[in-house]
Amino acid sequence: MTSVKMSSIEWPAIVKLTQSDELLYLEHQRDWLELACLYQHHFIDTDQLLDSKGQRYLISACPQKIHEDPVGELPQLLRQKQDLPLNEFIKWVQNHAQALGQCCVAKLAFTTISQGIEIVRTLDE
């Protein structure tokens, strides 16, 4: 696991919080930076970011220290060796749809991670 440069992430992406079935859609890097700033002390080490290529990143929670520079507190993204299997992501999207009150979630299917991320975007509209 190594910390990544933001340029290696293929946007759009989603964030999967461990304690919620809802997925957070991130269109651009700036959406991640905004979320990271707002949520920085609430992430736990099993929260994940998944990019459009299926690359999985653990969100490394910030230490609870107070820095004068808030940018120093942003969580780090740690690239995982294993990409997220498509069938696991399908379950994430189905659980997300169910959490939003959608019906017929078992019929939600797609063949690529980027298609699934697009479904998350349309469900959130």
CSV table of N, CA and C in Angstrom, one decimal:
chain,number,residue,atom,x,y,z
A,1,MET,N,0.8,-1.2,0.0
A,1,MET,CA,0.0,0.0,0.0
A,1,MET,C,0.9,1.2,0.0
A,2,THR,N,0.6,2.1,-1.0
A,2,THR,CA,1.4,3.3,-1.0
A,2,THR,C,0.4,4.5,-1.2
A,3,SER,N,0.8,5.6,-0.7
A,3,SER,CA,0.0,6.8,-0.9
A,3,SER,C,0.1,7.2,-2.4
A,4,VAL,N,-1.0,7.7,-2.9
A,4,VAL,CA,-1.1,7.9,-4.4
A,4,VAL,C,-1.1,9.4,-4.7
A,5,LYS,N,-0.7,9.7,-5.9
A,5,LYS,CA,-0.9,11.0,-6.5
A,5,LYS,C,-2.3,11.1,-7.0
A,6,MET,N,-2.9,12.2,-6.9
A,6,MET,CA,-4.3,12.4,-7.4
A,6,MET,C,-4.4,12.1,-8.9
A,7,SER,N,-3.3,12.4,-9.6
A,7,SER,CA,-3.4,12.2,-11.1
A,7,SER,C,-3.5,10.7,-11.5
A,8,SER,N,-3.2,9.8,-10.6
A,8,SER,CA,-3.4,8.4,-10.9
A,8,SER,C,-4.8,7.9,-10.8
A,9,ILE,N,-5.7,8.7,-10.2
A,9,ILE,CA,-7.1,8.3,-10.0
A,9,ILE,C,-7.9,8.6,-11.3
A,10,GLU,N,-8.6,7.7,-11.8
A,10,GLU,CA,-9.5,7.9,-13.0
A,10,GLU,C,-10.9,8.3,-12.5
A,11,TRP,N,-11.2,9.6,-12.7
A,11,TRP,CA,-12.5,10.2,-12.3
A,11,TRP,C,-13.5,9.9,-13.4
A,12,PRO,N,-14.8,9.8,-13.1
A,12,PRO,CA,-15.4,9.9,-11.8
A,12,PRO,C,-15.1,8.7,-10.9
A,13,ALA,N,-15.4,8.9,-9.6
A,13,ALA,CA,-15.1,7.8,-8.6
A,13,ALA,C,-16.2,7.8,-7.6
A,14,ILE,N,-16.2,6.8,-6.8
A,14,ILE,CA,-17.2,6.8,-5.7
A,14,ILE,C,-16.5,6.5,-4.4
A,15,VAL,N,-17.1,7.0,-3.3
A,15,VAL,CA,-16.6,6.6,-2.0
A,15,VAL,C,-17.6,5.7,-1.3
A,16,LYS,N,-17.1,4.6,-0.7
A,16,LYS,CA,-17.9,3.7,0.0
A,16,LYS,C,-17.5,3.8,1.5
A,17,LEU,N,-18.4,4.3,2.3
A,17,LEU,CA,-18.1,4.4,3.7
A,17,LEU,C,-18.5,3.1,4.3
A,18,THR,N,-17.7,2.6,5.2
A,18,THR,CA,-17.9,1.3,5.8
A,18,THR,C,-19.3,1.2,6.5
A,19,GLN,N,-19.6,2.3,7.2
A,19,GLN,CA,-20.8,2.2,8.0
A,19,GLN,C,-22.1,2.7,7.3
A,20,SER,N,-22.1,2.7,6.0
A,20,SER,CA,-23.3,3.1,5.2
A,20,SER,C,-23.3,2.3,3.9
A,21,ASP,N,-24.6,2.0,3.5
A,21,ASP,CA,-24.8,1.4,2.2
A,21,ASP,C,-24.8,2.5,1.1
A,22,GLU,N,-25.0,3.7,1.4
A,22,GLU,CA,-25.0,4.8,0.4
A,22,GLU,C,-23.6,5.0,-0.1
A,23,LEU,N,-23.5,5.3,-1.4
A,23,LEU,CA,-22.3,5.6,-2.1
A,23,LEU,C,-22.2,7.1,-2.4
A,24,LEU,N,-21.0,7.6,-2.3
A,24,LEU,CA,-20.9,9.1,-2.6
A,24,LEU,C,-20.2,9.2,-4.0
A,25,TYR,N,-20.9,9.8,-4.9
A,25,TYR,CA,-20.4,10.0,-6.3
A,25,TYR,C,-19.5,11.3,-6.3
A,26,LEU,N,-18.3,11.1,-6.9
A,26,LEU,CA,-17.4,12.2,-7.1
A,26,LEU,C,-17.0,12.3,-8.5
A,27,GLU,N,-17.5,13.4,-9.1
A,27,GLU,CA,-17.3,13.7,-10.5
A,27,GLU,C,-15.8,14.0,-10.8
A,28,HIS,N,-15.2,14.8,-10.0
A,28,HIS,CA,-13.9,15.3,-10.2
A,28,HIS,C,-13.0,15.3,-9.0
A,29,GLN,N,-11.7,15.5,-9.1
A,29,GLN,CA,-10.8,15.5,-8.0
A,29,GLN,C,-11.2,16.6,-7.0
A,30,ARG,N,-11.8,17.7,-7.5
A,30,ARG,CA,-12.2,18.8,-6.5
A,30,ARG,C,-13.3,18.3,-5.6
A,31,ASP,N,-14.2,17.4,-6.1
A,31,ASP,CA,-15.2,16.8,-5.3
A,31,ASP,C,-14.6,16.0,-4.1
A,32,TRP,N,-13.5,15.2,-4.4
A,32,TRP,CA,-12.8,14.5,-3.4
A,32,TRP,C,-12.2,15.4,-2.4
A,33,LEU,N,-11.6,16.5,-2.8
A,33,LEU,CA,-10.9,17.4,-1.9
A,33,LEU,C,-12.0,18.1,-1.0
A,34,GLU,N,-13.1,18.4,-1.6
A,34,GLU,CA,-14.2,19.0,-0.8
A,34,GLU,C,-14.7,18.0,0.3
A,35,LEU,N,-14.9,16.8,-0.1
A,35,LEU,CA,-15.4,15.7,0.8
A,35,LEU,C,-14.3,15.5,1.9
A,36,ALA,N,-13.1,15.4,1.4
A,36,ALA,CA,-12.0,15.1,2.4
A,36,ALA,C,-11.9,16.2,3.4
A,37,CYS,N,-12.1,17.5,3.0
A,37,CYS,CA,-12.0,18.6,4.0
A,37,CYS,C,-13.2,18.5,5.0
A,38,LEU,N,-14.4,18.3,4.4
A,38,LEU,CA,-15.6,18.3,5.3
A,38,LEU,C,-15.6,17.1,6.2
A,39,TYR,N,-15.1,15.9,5.7
A,39,TYR,CA,-15.3,14.7,6.4
A,39,TYR,C,-14.0,14.1,7.1
A,40,GLN,N,-13.0,15.0,7.1
A,40,GLN,CA,-11.6,14.5,7.4
A,40,GLN,C,-11.5,13.7,8.7
A,41,HIS,N,-12.3,14.1,9.7
A,41,HIS,CA,-12.1,13.5,11.0
A,41,HIS,C,-13.1,12.4,11.2
A,42,HIS,N,-13.9,12.1,10.2
A,42,HIS,CA,-15.0,11.1,10.3
A,42,HIS,C,-14.7,9.8,9.5
A,43,PHE,N,-13.7,9.8,8.7
A,43,PHE,CA,-13.3,8.6,7.9
A,43,PHE,C,-12.8,7.6,8.9
A,44,ILE,N,-13.0,6.3,8.6
A,44,ILE,CA,-12.3,5.2,9.3
A,44,ILE,C,-11.5,4.4,8.3
A,45,ASP,N,-10.5,3.7,8.8
A,45,ASP,CA,-9.5,3.1,7.9
A,45,ASP,C,-10.0,2.0,6.9
A,46,THR,N,-11.3,1.7,7.0
A,46,THR,CA,-11.9,0.7,6.1
A,46,THR,C,-12.7,1.4,5.0
A,47,ASP,N,-12.9,2.7,5.1
A,47,ASP,CA,-13.6,3.4,4.0
A,47,ASP,C,-12.7,3.4,2.8
A,48,GLN,N,-13.4,3.4,1.6
A,48,GLN,CA,-12.7,3.2,0.3
A,48,GLN,C,-13.2,4.2,-0.7
A,49,LEU,N,-12.2,4.5,-1.6
A,49,LEU,CA,-12.5,5.2,-2.8
A,49,LEU,C,-12.3,4.2,-4.0
A,50,LEU,N,-13.2,4.2,-4.9
A,50,LEU,CA,-13.1,3.3,-6.1
A,50,LEU,C,-13.2,4.2,-7.3
A,51,ASP,N,-12.2,4.1,-8.2
A,51,ASP,CA,-12.2,4.9,-9.4
A,51,ASP,C,-12.8,4.2,-10.6
A,52,SER,N,-12.9,4.9,-11.7
A,52,SER,CA,-13.6,4.3,-12.9
A,52,SER,C,-12.9,3.1,-13.5
A,53,LYS,N,-11.6,2.9,-13.2
A,53,LYS,CA,-10.9,1.7,-13.7
A,53,LYS,C,-11.1,0.5,-12.7
A,54,GLY,N,-11.7,0.7,-11.6
A,54,GLY,CA,-11.9,-0.4,-10.6
A,54,GLY,C,-10.8,-0.4,-9.6
A,55,GLN,N,-9.9,0.6,-9.7
A,55,GLN,CA,-8.8,0.7,-8.7
A,55,GLN,C,-9.4,1.1,-7.4
A,56,ARG,N,-8.9,0.3,-6.3
A,56,ARG,CA,-9.5,0.5,-5.0
A,56,ARG,C,-8.4,1.2,-4.1
A,57,TYR,N,-8.9,2.2,-3.4
A,57,TYR,CA,-8.0,3.0,-2.5
A,57,TYR,C,-8.6,3.0,-1.1
A,58,LEU,N,-7.8,2.6,-0.1
A,58,LEU,CA,-8.3,2.8,1.3
A,58,LEU,C,-8.1,4.2,1.7
A,59,ILE,N,-9.0,4.8,2.4
A,59,ILE,CA,-8.9,6.2,2.9
A,59,ILE,C,-8.3,6.1,4.3
A,60,SER,N,-7.1,6.6,4.4
A,60,SER,CA,-6.4,6.5,5.6
A,60,SER,C,-6.8,7.7,6.5
A,61,ALA,N,-7.5,7.4,7.6
A,61,ALA,CA,-8.0,8.5,8.4
A,61,ALA,C,-6.9,9.4,9.0
A,62,CYS,N,-7.3,10.6,9.2
A,62,CYS,CA,-6.3,11.5,9.8
A,62,CYS,C,-6.1,11.3,11.3
A,63,PRO,N,-4.9,11.5,11.7
A,63,PRO,CA,-4.7,11.6,13.2
A,63,PRO,C,-5.5,12.7,13.8
A,64,GLN,N,-5.9,12.6,15.0
A,64,GLN,CA,-6.7,13.7,15.6
A,64,GLN,C,-5.9,14.8,16.1
A,65,LYS,N,-4.7,15.1,15.5
A,65,LYS,CA,-3.9,16.2,15.9
A,65,LYS,C,-4.5,17.5,15.2
A,66,ILE,N,-4.3,18.6,15.8
A,66,ILE,CA,-4.7,19.9,15.2
A,66,ILE,C,-3.4,20.5,14.6
A,67,HIS,N,-3.6,20.7,13.3
A,67,HIS,CA,-2.5,21.4,12.5
A,67,HIS,C,-2.9,22.8,12.2
A,68,GLU,N,-2.0,23.7,12.1
A,68,GLU,CA,-2.3,25.1,11.7
A,68,GLU,C,-2.8,25.1,10.3
A,69,ASP,N,-2.2,24.2,9.5
A,69,ASP,CA,-2.5,24.1,8.1
A,69,ASP,C,-3.5,22.9,7.9
A,70,PRO,N,-4.8,23.2,7.6
A,70,PRO,CA,-5.8,22.2,7.5
A,70,PRO,C,-5.5,21.2,6.4
A,71,VAL,N,-4.8,21.6,5.3
A,71,VAL,CA,-4.5,20.7,4.2
A,71,VAL,C,-3.6,19.6,4.7
A,72,GLY,N,-2.8,19.8,5.8
A,72,GLY,CA,-2.0,18.8,6.4
A,72,GLY,C,-2.7,17.7,7.0
A,73,GLU,N,-4.0,17.9,7.2
A,73,GLU,CA,-4.9,16.9,7.9
A,73,GLU,C,-5.7,16.1,6.9
A,74,LEU,N,-5.6,16.3,5.6
A,74,LEU,CA,-6.4,15.6,4.7
A,74,LEU,C,-6.1,14.1,4.7
A,75,PRO,N,-7.1,13.2,4.6
A,75,PRO,CA,-6.8,11.8,4.6
A,75,PRO,C,-6.0,11.4,3.3
A,76,GLN,N,-5.2,10.4,3.5
A,76,GLN,CA,-4.4,9.9,2.4
A,76,GLN,C,-5.2,8.7,1.7
A,77,LEU,N,-5.0,8.6,0.4
A,77,LEU,CA,-5.5,7.5,-0.3
A,77,LEU,C,-4.4,6.4,-0.6
A,78,LEU,N,-4.7,5.2,-0.1
A,78,LEU,CA,-3.7,4.1,-0.2
A,78,LEU,C,-4.2,3.1,-1.2
A,79,ARG,N,-3.4,3.1,-2.4
A,79,ARG,CA,-3.8,2.1,-3.5
A,79,ARG,C,-3.7,0.7,-3.0
A,80,GLN,N,-4.7,-0.1,-3.3
A,80,GLN,CA,-4.7,-1.5,-2.9
A,80,GLN,C,-4.2,-2.3,-4.1
A,81,LYS,N,-3.6,-3.4,-3.8
A,81,LYS,CA,-3.0,-4.3,-4.9
A,81,LYS,C,-4.1,-4.9,-5.7
A,82,GLN,N,-5.2,-5.3,-5.0
A,82,GLN,CA,-6.3,-5.9,-5.7
A,82,GLN,C,-7.4,-4.9,-6.1
A,83,ASP,N,-7.8,-4.9,-7.3
A,83,ASP,CA,-8.9,-4.1,-7.8
A,83,ASP,C,-10.2,-4.7,-7.2
A,84,LEU,N,-11.2,-3.9,-7.1
A,84,LEU,CA,-12.5,-4.4,-6.6
A,84,LEU,C,-13.2,-5.3,-7.7
A,85,PRO,N,-13.5,-6.5,-7.3
A,85,PRO,CA,-14.2,-7.4,-8.2
A,85,PRO,C,-15.6,-6.8,-8.7
A,86,LEU,N,-15.9,-6.9,-9.9
A,86,LEU,CA,-17.1,-6.3,-10.4
A,86,LEU,C,-18.4,-6.8,-9.7
A,87,ASN,N,-18.4,-8.1,-9.3
A,87,ASN,CA,-19.6,-8.7,-8.6
A,87,ASN,C,-19.7,-8.0,-7.2
A,88,GLU,N,-18.6,-7.7,-6.6
A,88,GLU,CA,-18.7,-7.0,-5.3
A,88,GLU,C,-19.3,-5.6,-5.5
A,89,PHE,N,-18.8,-4.9,-6.6
A,89,PHE,CA,-19.3,-3.5,-6.8
A,89,PHE,C,-20.8,-3.5,-7.2
A,90,ILE,N,-21.2,-4.6,-7.9
A,90,ILE,CA,-22.7,-4.7,-8.2
A,90,ILE,C,-23.5,-4.7,-6.9
A,91,LYS,N,-23.0,-5.5,-5.9
A,91,LYS,CA,-23.7,-5.5,-4.6
A,91,LYS,C,-23.7,-4.2,-4.0
A,92,TRP,N,-22.5,-3.4,-4.1
A,92,TRP,CA,-22.5,-2.1,-3.5
A,92,TRP,C,-23.6,-1.2,-4.1
A,93,VAL,N,-23.7,-1.2,-5.5
A,93,VAL,CA,-24.7,-0.4,-6.2
A,93,VAL,C,-26.1,-0.8,-5.8
A,94,GLN,N,-26.3,-2.1,-5.8
A,94,GLN,CA,-27.7,-2.6,-5.4
A,94,GLN,C,-28.0,-2.1,-4.0
A,95,ASN,N,-27.1,-2.2,-3.0
A,95,ASN,CA,-27.3,-1.8,-1.7
A,95,ASN,C,-27.6,-0.3,-1.6
A,96,HIS,N,-26.8,0.4,-2.4
A,96,HIS,CA,-27.0,1.9,-2.5
A,96,HIS,C,-28.4,2.2,-3.0
A,97,ALA,N,-28.8,1.6,-4.1
A,97,ALA,CA,-30.2,1.8,-4.6
A,97,ALA,C,-31.2,1.5,-3.6
A,98,GLN,N,-31.0,0.4,-2.9
A,98,GLN,CA,-32.0,0.0,-1.9
A,98,GLN,C,-32.1,1.0,-0.8
A,99,ALA,N,-30.9,1.5,-0.3
A,99,ALA,CA,-30.9,2.6,0.7
A,99,ALA,C,-31.6,3.8,0.3
A,100,LEU,N,-31.6,4.1,-1.0
A,100,LEU,CA,-32.3,5.3,-1.6
A,100,LEU,C,-33.8,5.0,-1.8
A,101,GLY,N,-34.2,3.8,-1.5
A,101,GLY,CA,-35.6,3.5,-1.7
A,101,GLY,C,-36.0,3.0,-3.1
A,102,GLN,N,-35.1,2.7,-3.9
A,102,GLN,CA,-35.4,2.2,-5.3
A,102,GLN,C,-35.9,0.8,-5.2
A,103,CYS,N,-36.8,0.4,-6.1
A,103,CYS,CA,-37.4,-0.9,-6.2
A,103,CYS,C,-36.6,-1.7,-7.2
A,104,CYS,N,-36.8,-3.0,-7.2
A,104,CYS,CA,-36.2,-3.9,-8.3
A,104,CYS,C,-34.7,-3.8,-8.3
A,105,VAL,N,-34.0,-3.6,-7.2
A,105,VAL,CA,-32.6,-3.4,-7.2
A,105,VAL,C,-31.9,-4.7,-7.6
A,106,ALA,N,-32.5,-5.9,-7.5
A,106,ALA,CA,-31.8,-7.1,-7.9
A,106,ALA,C,-31.6,-7.1,-9.4
A,107,LYS,N,-32.4,-6.3,-10.2
A,107,LYS,CA,-32.2,-6.2,-11.6
A,107,LYS,C,-31.1,-5.3,-12.1
A,108,LEU,N,-30.6,-4.5,-11.1
A,108,LEU,CA,-29.5,-3.6,-11.5
A,108,LEU,C,-28.3,-4.4,-11.9
A,109,ALA,N,-27.8,-4.2,-13.1
A,109,ALA,CA,-26.6,-4.9,-13.5
A,109,ALA,C,-25.9,-4.1,-14.5
A,110,PHE,N,-24.6,-4.4,-14.6
A,110,PHE,CA,-23.7,-3.7,-15.5
A,110,PHE,C,-22.5,-4.5,-15.7
A,111,THR,N,-21.7,-4.2,-16.8
A,111,THR,CA,-20.5,-5.0,-17.1
A,111,THR,C,-19.2,-4.4,-16.8
A,112,THR,N,-19.2,-3.1,-16.5
A,112,THR,CA,-17.9,-2.4,-16.2
A,112,THR,C,-18.1,-1.5,-14.9
A,113,ILE,N,-17.0,-1.3,-14.3
A,113,ILE,CA,-17.1,-0.4,-13.1
A,113,ILE,C,-17.6,1.0,-13.5
A,114,SER,N,-17.1,1.5,-14.6
A,114,SER,CA,-17.5,2.9,-15.0
A,114,SER,C,-19.0,2.9,-15.3
A,115,GLN,N,-19.6,1.9,-15.8
A,115,GLN,CA,-21.1,1.8,-16.0
A,115,GLN,C,-21.8,1.9,-14.6
A,116,GLY,N,-21.2,1.2,-13.7
A,116,GLY,CA,-21.8,1.2,-12.3
A,116,GLY,C,-21.7,2.5,-11.7
A,117,ILE,N,-20.6,3.2,-11.9
A,117,ILE,CA,-20.5,4.6,-11.3
A,117,ILE,C,-21.5,5.5,-12.0
A,118,GLU,N,-21.7,5.3,-13.2
A,118,GLU,CA,-22.7,6.1,-13.9
A,118,GLU,C,-24.1,5.9,-13.4
A,119,ILE,N,-24.4,4.6,-13.0
A,119,ILE,CA,-25.7,4.3,-12.4
A,119,ILE,C,-25.8,5.0,-11.1
A,120,VAL,N,-24.7,5.0,-10.3
A,120,VAL,CA,-24.8,5.7,-9.0
A,120,VAL,C,-25.1,7.2,-9.2
A,121,ARG,N,-24.4,7.8,-10.2
A,121,ARG,CA,-24.7,9.2,-10.5
A,121,ARG,C,-26.2,9.4,-10.9
A,122,THR,N,-26.8,8.6,-11.7
A,122,THR,CA,-28.2,8.8,-12.1
A,122,THR,C,-29.1,8.5,-10.9
A,123,LEU,N,-28.8,7.6,-10.0
A,123,LEU,CA,-29.6,7.3,-8.9
A,123,LEU,C,-29.6,8.5,-7.9
A,124,ASP,N,-28.5,9.3,-7.9
A,124,ASP,CA,-28.4,10.4,-7.0
A,124,ASP,C,-29.1,11.7,-7.5
A,125,GLU,N,-29.5,11.7,-8.8
A,125,GLU,CA,-30.1,12.9,-9.4
A,125,GLU,C,-31.5,13.0,-8.9
